[in-house]
Every structure is written in structure tokens, then in C-alpha cells.
Amino acid sequence: MTNGNAAHDPALLTPAGERNLPHILKFLVPHLPETGRLLEVATGTGGHGLALARAHPGLSVLPTDFSDDAVRALAGWRAAHGPDNFLPPVRLDAADAATWPDGPFDVVLCINMIHISPWSATVGLMKLAGERLVRPGGLLALYGPYFEADFETAASNLAFHESLRARDPAWGLRALEDVVSEARSNGLRLTRRAALPANNLGLLFRTL
């Protein structure tokens, strides 16, 4: 996922992202349809969605982000490098239904957003998935750190939570039970939980 001008390539992942990407793909890929539409919420620099688009040419991947700057950077990178099934990015605010693209989608993917956004974004994400995913069996896939009642929180995640709260009191790690409850209220059932590097969870939800 690099090119000759790597320093200016917005699709490059951070070093941690590069390390975690193979684990995310190994977790996610067996559950993806061979063809269909995938909506990525909070695409950021684009590394995850790009990897999926390249590995699964039958999937059309629609990247989105809250940041106008991220959308412009992704659009420029896509225009120069493709692939064709990595669609032109659009701005999406999970908390604002007016910005949601039309469905239906077979997959909604959201990586590392829930803890770096206000709770209203998670509420919106679940409503979006509940309304825009195909039924039954549409897939919502999440990755990130959470608090879990039955598991001790890693010291690094506690420190990360405090650093997020210091940046914005509306940010921070969420209780997994709250996320699952919000999903359930929108017709989404948790079907898989997997511990992934580094102290993150992979979560799969299906529409009923």
C-alpha cells in the first residue's frame, strides 16, 4: 500500500496500523460476501478499505469520513491510483442522518471510531447500520478497544482512555455492553467477538 511518493500517500497506515492490518483482515475476510457493497465509516487515511478493495474486486468499497480534509485527500489518492472498486469518497457524519449514503449495503465497516467520537456518533452508526444494511444477514464489523465487565482492562487501554478524555471529554473507551445494547435496539445481533492486537476487539453484528 505504498507508492513512489510515500511521504504524501494518504492511504499509508501508521506503524501500528500496518502491524494490525493482517490481523483485522484475517478476522474479517471469512465473513465478507464475494460481491456486494461495503460502506466504510470513518475511513481516515484509507488503508483498511483500500486493502479490502484490492483483495476483493467483487466488493465495491465506499470510503467516508467526517473530515473534509480526509475526504479530499482520499479523492486525490483514488484519482491517481484507483482501484475502480474503491469508490469516490464522501463526507459522512454518523450522527447526522442527512449525510448518510443511500443503501442497501451488504457490509458496514467501522474501525477505531467509537472511542474517538462522541457517543452520538455510535448511536448514529447503529441506526445507519440498522437502516442501510440488507436484511437479514447484513454485516456490521467493528474494531477497537472497549471496557468489558468480565475482563480486566489492559493498563495501556486505561492510559489511552485517560488521554482521549483529556483531549475531549466526550471521547473515550465505551463499555461493550452499551455498544451491544445500542446495536440490539436497531435490530443488530452480536455474533462474534474476537480478541485482536493490540488489546482491541473485533466485533461482528448481523441484521435480524
Short mmCIF file of C-alpha atoms in Angstrom, two decimals:
data_model
loop_
_atom_site.label_atom_id
_atom_site.label_comp_id
_atom_site.label_asym_id
_atom_site.label_seq_id
_atom_site.Cartn_x
_atom_site.Cartn_y
_atom_site.Cartn_z
CA MET A 1 0.00 0.00 0.00
CA THR A 2 2.84 2.35 -0.80
CA ASN A 3 3.88 4.25 -3.86
CA GLY A 4 6.87 6.18 -5.11
CA ASN A 5 5.87 9.27 -3.14
CA ALA A 6 5.14 7.52 0.13
CA ALA A 7 5.53 10.60 2.30
CA HIS A 8 2.47 12.12 0.61
CA ASP A 9 0.40 8.95 0.29
CA PRO A 10 -2.72 9.39 2.46
CA ALA A 11 -3.51 5.68 2.22
CA LEU A 12 -0.45 4.77 4.26
CA LEU A 13 -1.25 3.34 7.66
CA THR A 14 0.55 4.25 10.85
CA PRO A 15 3.15 1.70 12.00
CA ALA A 16 0.58 0.31 14.46
CA GLY A 17 -1.99 0.18 11.68
CA GLU A 18 0.39 -1.73 9.43
CA ARG A 19 1.03 -4.25 12.20
CA ASN A 20 -2.65 -4.72 12.99
CA LEU A 21 -3.99 -4.80 9.42
CA PRO A 22 -3.20 -8.51 8.76
CA HIS A 23 -4.98 -9.48 11.98
CA ILE A 24 -8.03 -7.37 11.10
CA LEU A 25 -8.21 -8.87 7.62
CA LYS A 26 -7.79 -12.42 8.93
CA PHE A 27 -10.69 -11.81 11.30
CA LEU A 28 -12.93 -10.07 8.79
CA VAL A 29 -12.35 -11.68 5.38
CA PRO A 30 -14.01 -15.08 6.05
CA HIS A 31 -17.27 -13.26 6.77
CA LEU A 32 -17.34 -10.99 3.71
CA PRO A 33 -19.53 -11.71 0.68
CA GLU A 34 -17.72 -12.26 -2.61
CA THR A 35 -19.73 -9.47 -4.21
CA GLY A 36 -21.73 -6.57 -2.88
CA ARG A 37 -21.44 -3.09 -1.38
CA LEU A 38 -19.29 -2.21 1.62
CA LEU A 39 -19.65 1.12 3.40
CA GLU A 40 -16.65 2.15 5.48
CA VAL A 41 -17.48 4.69 8.19
CA ALA A 42 -14.59 6.88 9.43
CA THR A 43 -12.18 5.70 6.74
CA GLY A 44 -9.45 8.12 7.78
CA THR A 45 -6.36 7.60 5.65
CA GLY A 46 -7.97 4.71 3.80
CA GLY A 47 -5.59 1.84 4.41
CA HIS A 48 -8.15 -0.70 5.60
CA GLY A 49 -10.78 -0.07 2.94
CA LEU A 50 -8.13 0.04 0.24
CA ALA A 51 -6.75 -3.32 1.31
CA LEU A 52 -10.23 -4.84 1.17
CA ALA A 53 -10.94 -3.31 -2.23
CA ARG A 54 -7.71 -4.68 -3.66
CA ALA A 55 -8.19 -8.13 -2.15
CA HIS A 56 -11.88 -8.40 -3.10
CA PRO A 57 -12.54 -6.96 -6.56
CA GLY A 58 -16.16 -8.13 -6.37
CA LEU A 59 -16.81 -5.74 -3.49
CA SER A 60 -17.43 -2.06 -4.12
CA VAL A 61 -15.96 -0.15 -1.17
CA LEU A 62 -17.38 3.28 -0.39
CA PRO A 63 -14.97 5.21 1.86
CA THR A 64 -16.38 8.01 4.03
CA ASP A 65 -15.10 10.34 6.69
CA PHE A 66 -16.30 13.15 8.95
CA SER A 67 -13.29 15.29 7.97
CA ASP A 68 -13.47 17.27 4.74
CA ASP A 69 -9.67 17.21 4.57
CA ALA A 70 -9.64 13.41 4.76
CA VAL A 71 -12.27 13.17 2.01
CA ARG A 72 -10.27 15.48 -0.26
CA ALA A 73 -7.05 13.56 0.36
CA LEU A 74 -8.74 10.23 -0.33
CA ALA A 75 -10.32 11.58 -3.51
CA GLY A 76 -6.97 12.77 -4.79
CA TRP A 77 -5.25 9.50 -3.98
CA ARG A 78 -8.02 7.44 -5.56
CA ALA A 79 -7.99 9.52 -8.75
CA ALA A 80 -4.27 8.85 -9.10
CA HIS A 81 -4.12 5.20 -8.09
CA GLY A 82 -7.55 3.51 -8.02
CA PRO A 83 -8.64 0.70 -7.91
CA ASP A 84 -12.02 1.21 -9.57
CA ASN A 85 -13.94 -0.63 -6.84
CA PHE A 86 -12.54 1.81 -4.24
CA LEU A 87 -15.27 4.38 -4.90
CA PRO A 88 -15.04 8.18 -4.71
CA PRO A 89 -15.17 9.10 -1.00
CA VAL A 90 -17.98 11.09 0.54
CA ARG A 91 -18.34 13.03 3.77
CA LEU A 92 -20.38 11.18 6.40
CA ASP A 93 -21.26 12.29 9.91
CA ALA A 94 -22.55 9.19 11.68
CA ALA A 95 -24.65 11.38 13.98
CA ASP A 96 -26.34 13.21 11.07
CA ALA A 97 -28.70 11.06 9.00
CA ALA A 98 -28.79 13.72 6.29
CA THR A 99 -25.21 12.77 5.35
CA TRP A 100 -25.79 9.02 5.11
CA PRO A 101 -25.48 7.50 1.61
CA ASP A 102 -28.34 5.51 0.19
CA GLY A 103 -28.37 1.77 0.81
CA PRO A 104 -28.68 -1.03 0.86
CA PHE A 105 -25.18 -2.19 1.82
CA ASP A 106 -24.05 -5.73 2.46
CA VAL A 107 -21.37 -4.64 4.93
CA VAL A 108 -20.77 -1.61 7.15
CA LEU A 109 -17.21 -1.40 8.46
CA CYS A 110 -16.05 0.94 11.23
CA ILE A 111 -12.50 0.80 12.60
CA ASN A 112 -11.26 2.89 15.52
CA MET A 113 -14.05 5.46 15.56
CA ILE A 114 -16.25 4.67 18.54
CA HIS A 115 -13.71 5.76 21.15
CA ILE A 116 -12.58 8.86 19.20
CA SER A 117 -16.01 10.45 18.80
CA PRO A 118 -18.95 11.45 20.99
CA TRP A 119 -21.47 8.78 21.96
CA SER A 120 -23.94 10.32 19.49
CA ALA A 121 -21.72 9.00 16.68
CA THR A 122 -22.10 5.44 17.97
CA VAL A 123 -25.86 5.90 18.29
CA GLY A 124 -25.91 7.16 14.70
CA LEU A 125 -23.68 4.36 13.46
CA MET A 126 -26.07 1.75 14.84
CA LYS A 127 -29.07 3.49 13.32
CA LEU A 128 -27.27 3.77 9.99
CA ALA A 129 -26.37 0.09 10.01
CA GLY A 130 -29.86 -0.89 11.09
CA GLU A 131 -31.44 1.14 8.29
CA ARG A 132 -28.94 0.73 5.44
CA LEU A 133 -27.80 -2.89 5.77
CA VAL A 134 -29.59 -5.65 3.87
CA ARG A 135 -31.91 -7.84 5.93
CA PRO A 136 -31.47 -10.47 7.09
CA GLY A 137 -27.76 -11.15 7.45
CA GLY A 138 -26.23 -7.75 6.72
CA LEU A 139 -22.88 -7.38 8.46
CA LEU A 140 -21.65 -4.62 10.76
CA ALA A 141 -17.96 -5.07 11.58
CA LEU A 142 -16.18 -3.08 14.31
CA TYR A 143 -12.61 -2.93 15.57
CA GLY A 144 -11.24 -1.04 18.53
CA PRO A 145 -10.73 -1.03 22.31
CA TYR A 146 -13.58 -1.43 24.82
CA PHE A 147 -14.24 -1.83 28.50
CA GLU A 148 -15.64 -5.29 29.31
CA ALA A 149 -17.27 -6.14 32.61
CA ASP A 150 -15.81 -9.65 32.76
CA PHE A 151 -12.28 -8.82 31.60
CA GLU A 152 -9.53 -6.76 33.21
CA THR A 153 -8.72 -3.67 31.16
CA ALA A 154 -5.12 -3.50 29.97
CA ALA A 155 -3.07 -0.72 31.53
CA SER A 156 -2.32 0.67 28.09
CA ASN A 157 -6.04 0.94 27.33
CA LEU A 158 -6.70 2.70 30.63
CA ALA A 159 -3.96 5.21 29.83
CA PHE A 160 -5.33 5.61 26.30
CA HIS A 161 -8.80 6.27 27.69
CA GLU A 162 -7.48 8.98 30.01
CA SER A 163 -5.53 10.60 27.17
CA LEU A 164 -8.65 10.68 25.00
CA ARG A 165 -10.74 12.19 27.79
CA ALA A 166 -8.08 14.86 28.27
CA ARG A 167 -8.33 15.77 24.58
CA ASP A 168 -12.13 15.77 24.55
CA PRO A 169 -14.38 14.82 27.50
CA ALA A 170 -16.90 13.36 25.02
CA TRP A 171 -14.33 10.80 23.81
CA GLY A 172 -13.07 7.63 25.46
CA LEU A 173 -13.41 3.87 25.50
CA ARG A 174 -17.00 2.60 25.68
CA ALA A 175 -18.47 -0.24 27.67
CA LEU A 176 -19.01 -3.12 25.31
CA GLU A 177 -22.40 -3.87 26.88
CA ASP A 178 -23.57 -0.35 25.99
CA VAL A 179 -22.47 -0.76 22.38
CA VAL A 180 -24.15 -4.16 22.11
CA SER A 181 -27.34 -2.76 23.65
CA GLU A 182 -27.41 0.10 21.16
CA ALA A 183 -26.90 -2.35 18.31
CA ARG A 184 -29.69 -4.58 19.58
CA SER A 185 -32.11 -1.67 19.70
CA ASN A 186 -31.51 -1.25 15.96
CA GLY A 187 -32.06 -4.89 15.03
CA LEU A 188 -28.42 -5.97 15.12
CA ARG A 189 -27.23 -9.09 16.97
CA LEU A 190 -23.65 -9.66 18.12
CA THR A 191 -22.49 -12.90 16.50
CA ARG A 192 -18.74 -12.87 17.07
CA ARG A 193 -16.24 -11.33 19.49
CA ALA A 194 -12.52 -11.86 18.98
CA ALA A 195 -9.52 -10.53 20.90
CA LEU A 196 -7.13 -8.90 18.42
CA PRO A 197 -3.85 -6.99 18.71
CA ALA A 198 -3.16 -4.73 20.41
CA ASN A 199 -5.72 -5.04 23.24
CA ASN A 200 -8.52 -4.45 20.74
CA LEU A 201 -11.66 -6.38 19.87
CA GLY A 202 -13.09 -7.45 16.55
CA LEU A 203 -16.90 -7.48 16.70
CA LEU A 204 -19.40 -8.77 14.14
CA PHE A 205 -23.11 -7.96 14.21
CA ARG A 206 -25.78 -9.29 11.87
CA THR A 207 -29.16 -7.83 10.95
CA LEU A 208 -32.14 -9.90 12.02
#
